[in-house]
Amino acid sequence: MNKITVNGIEYIQASEAVTQRPTGTRAVVVVDRGWIFAGDVTREDGRIRLSRAVHVFKWYNIGFAKMVETEKADLRPISDVDIPSGAEIFCVPVHDQWGL
């Protein structure tokens, strides 16, 4: 991978960054009514089950994308979550230890 460093920050070519996607099953899941959770996702029988779950309670001074990237948020442990699949707005894959 080609990298350059400017003022101590390492940069890579954008096309290479796109290929570095999380490979596990963990995701941040946004559901209706504004709820946001993260966990290890299992989809079956019309349900979304999140194990090792956290509730994304709130974040400040950054947008959603930056919050997902940096984990700078008020993350609260929660029991496993079981959501009807029709309630999902979208999900964003993240690394396997996100929020833990």
CSV table of C-alpha atoms in Angstrom, one decimal, residues 14-100:
chain,number,residue,atom,x,y,z
A,14,ALA,CA,-8.7,6.6,-1.4
A,15,SER,CA,-9.1,3.6,-3.7
A,16,GLU,CA,-7.1,1.5,-1.3
A,17,ALA,CA,-9.1,2.7,1.7
A,18,VAL,CA,-12.3,1.5,0.2
A,19,THR,CA,-11.0,-2.0,0.0
A,20,GLN,CA,-10.2,-2.0,3.8
A,21,ARG,CA,-13.7,-3.0,4.9
A,22,PRO,CA,-14.5,-4.7,8.2
A,23,THR,CA,-14.7,-8.5,7.7
A,24,GLY,CA,-16.7,-9.6,10.8
A,25,THR,CA,-20.4,-9.5,11.7
A,26,ARG,CA,-20.3,-6.4,13.9
A,27,ALA,CA,-22.3,-3.4,12.8
A,28,VAL,CA,-23.9,-0.1,14.0
A,29,VAL,CA,-27.6,-0.5,13.3
A,30,VAL,CA,-30.0,2.4,13.0
A,31,VAL,CA,-33.6,1.5,13.7
A,32,ASP,CA,-36.9,3.4,13.5
A,33,ARG,CA,-37.7,5.8,16.3
A,34,GLY,CA,-34.1,7.0,16.4
A,35,TRP,CA,-32.6,4.1,18.3
A,36,ILE,CA,-29.0,3.2,17.4
A,37,PHE,CA,-27.3,0.0,18.5
A,38,ALA,CA,-24.0,-1.8,17.7
A,39,GLY,CA,-23.4,-5.5,18.0
A,40,ASP,CA,-22.6,-8.8,16.4
A,41,VAL,CA,-25.4,-9.2,13.9
A,42,THR,CA,-27.3,-12.4,13.2
A,43,ARG,CA,-30.3,-12.2,10.7
A,44,GLU,CA,-32.9,-15.0,10.8
A,45,ASP,CA,-36.6,-15.5,10.7
A,46,GLY,CA,-37.3,-11.8,10.0
A,47,ARG,CA,-35.4,-10.7,13.1
A,48,ILE,CA,-32.1,-8.9,13.7
A,49,ARG,CA,-30.3,-10.2,16.7
A,50,LEU,CA,-27.4,-8.2,18.2
A,51,SER,CA,-25.1,-9.9,20.7
A,52,ARG,CA,-22.3,-8.1,22.6
A,53,ALA,CA,-24.5,-5.1,22.1
A,54,VAL,CA,-24.1,-1.5,23.1
A,55,HIS,CA,-26.6,1.4,22.9
A,56,VAL,CA,-25.2,4.4,21.1
A,57,PHE,CA,-26.8,6.9,23.5
A,58,LYS,CA,-25.4,10.2,22.2
A,59,TRP,CA,-22.4,11.9,20.7
A,60,TYR,CA,-21.3,15.6,20.4
A,61,ASN,CA,-19.6,17.9,18.0
A,62,ILE,CA,-19.2,15.3,15.2
A,63,GLY,CA,-21.4,13.8,12.6
A,64,PHE,CA,-22.7,10.2,12.5
A,65,ALA,CA,-19.9,9.0,10.1
A,66,LYS,CA,-17.2,10.4,12.3
A,67,MET,CA,-18.8,8.9,15.4
A,68,VAL,CA,-18.8,5.5,13.7
A,69,GLU,CA,-15.2,5.9,12.6
A,70,THR,CA,-13.9,7.1,16.0
A,71,GLU,CA,-16.3,5.6,18.5
A,72,LYS,CA,-16.4,9.0,20.2
A,73,ALA,CA,-19.8,8.6,21.8
A,74,ASP,CA,-21.6,7.8,25.0
A,75,LEU,CA,-21.8,4.0,24.5
A,76,ARG,CA,-23.8,2.1,27.0
A,77,PRO,CA,-23.7,-1.7,27.5
A,78,ILE,CA,-27.0,-3.4,27.0
A,79,SER,CA,-28.3,-6.9,26.9
A,80,ASP,CA,-28.6,-8.7,23.6
A,81,VAL,CA,-31.0,-6.9,21.3
A,82,ASP,CA,-33.7,-8.5,19.2
A,83,ILE,CA,-35.2,-6.2,16.5
A,84,PRO,CA,-37.8,-6.9,13.8
A,85,SER,CA,-36.0,-6.7,10.5
A,86,GLY,CA,-38.6,-4.2,9.2
A,87,ALA,CA,-37.5,-1.7,11.8
A,88,GLU,CA,-34.0,-1.4,10.4
A,89,ILE,CA,-33.2,1.9,8.6
A,90,PHE,CA,-29.6,1.1,7.7
A,91,CYS,CA,-26.5,-0.5,9.2
A,92,VAL,CA,-22.8,0.2,8.9
A,93,PRO,CA,-20.2,-2.6,9.3
A,94,VAL,CA,-17.5,-1.9,11.9
A,95,HIS,CA,-14.5,-3.7,13.3
A,96,ASP,CA,-15.2,-6.7,15.6
A,97,GLN,CA,-14.4,-4.8,18.9
A,98,TRP,CA,-16.3,-1.6,18.1
A,99,GLY,CA,-17.8,-0.1,21.2
A,100,LEU,CA,-16.5,-2.7,23.6
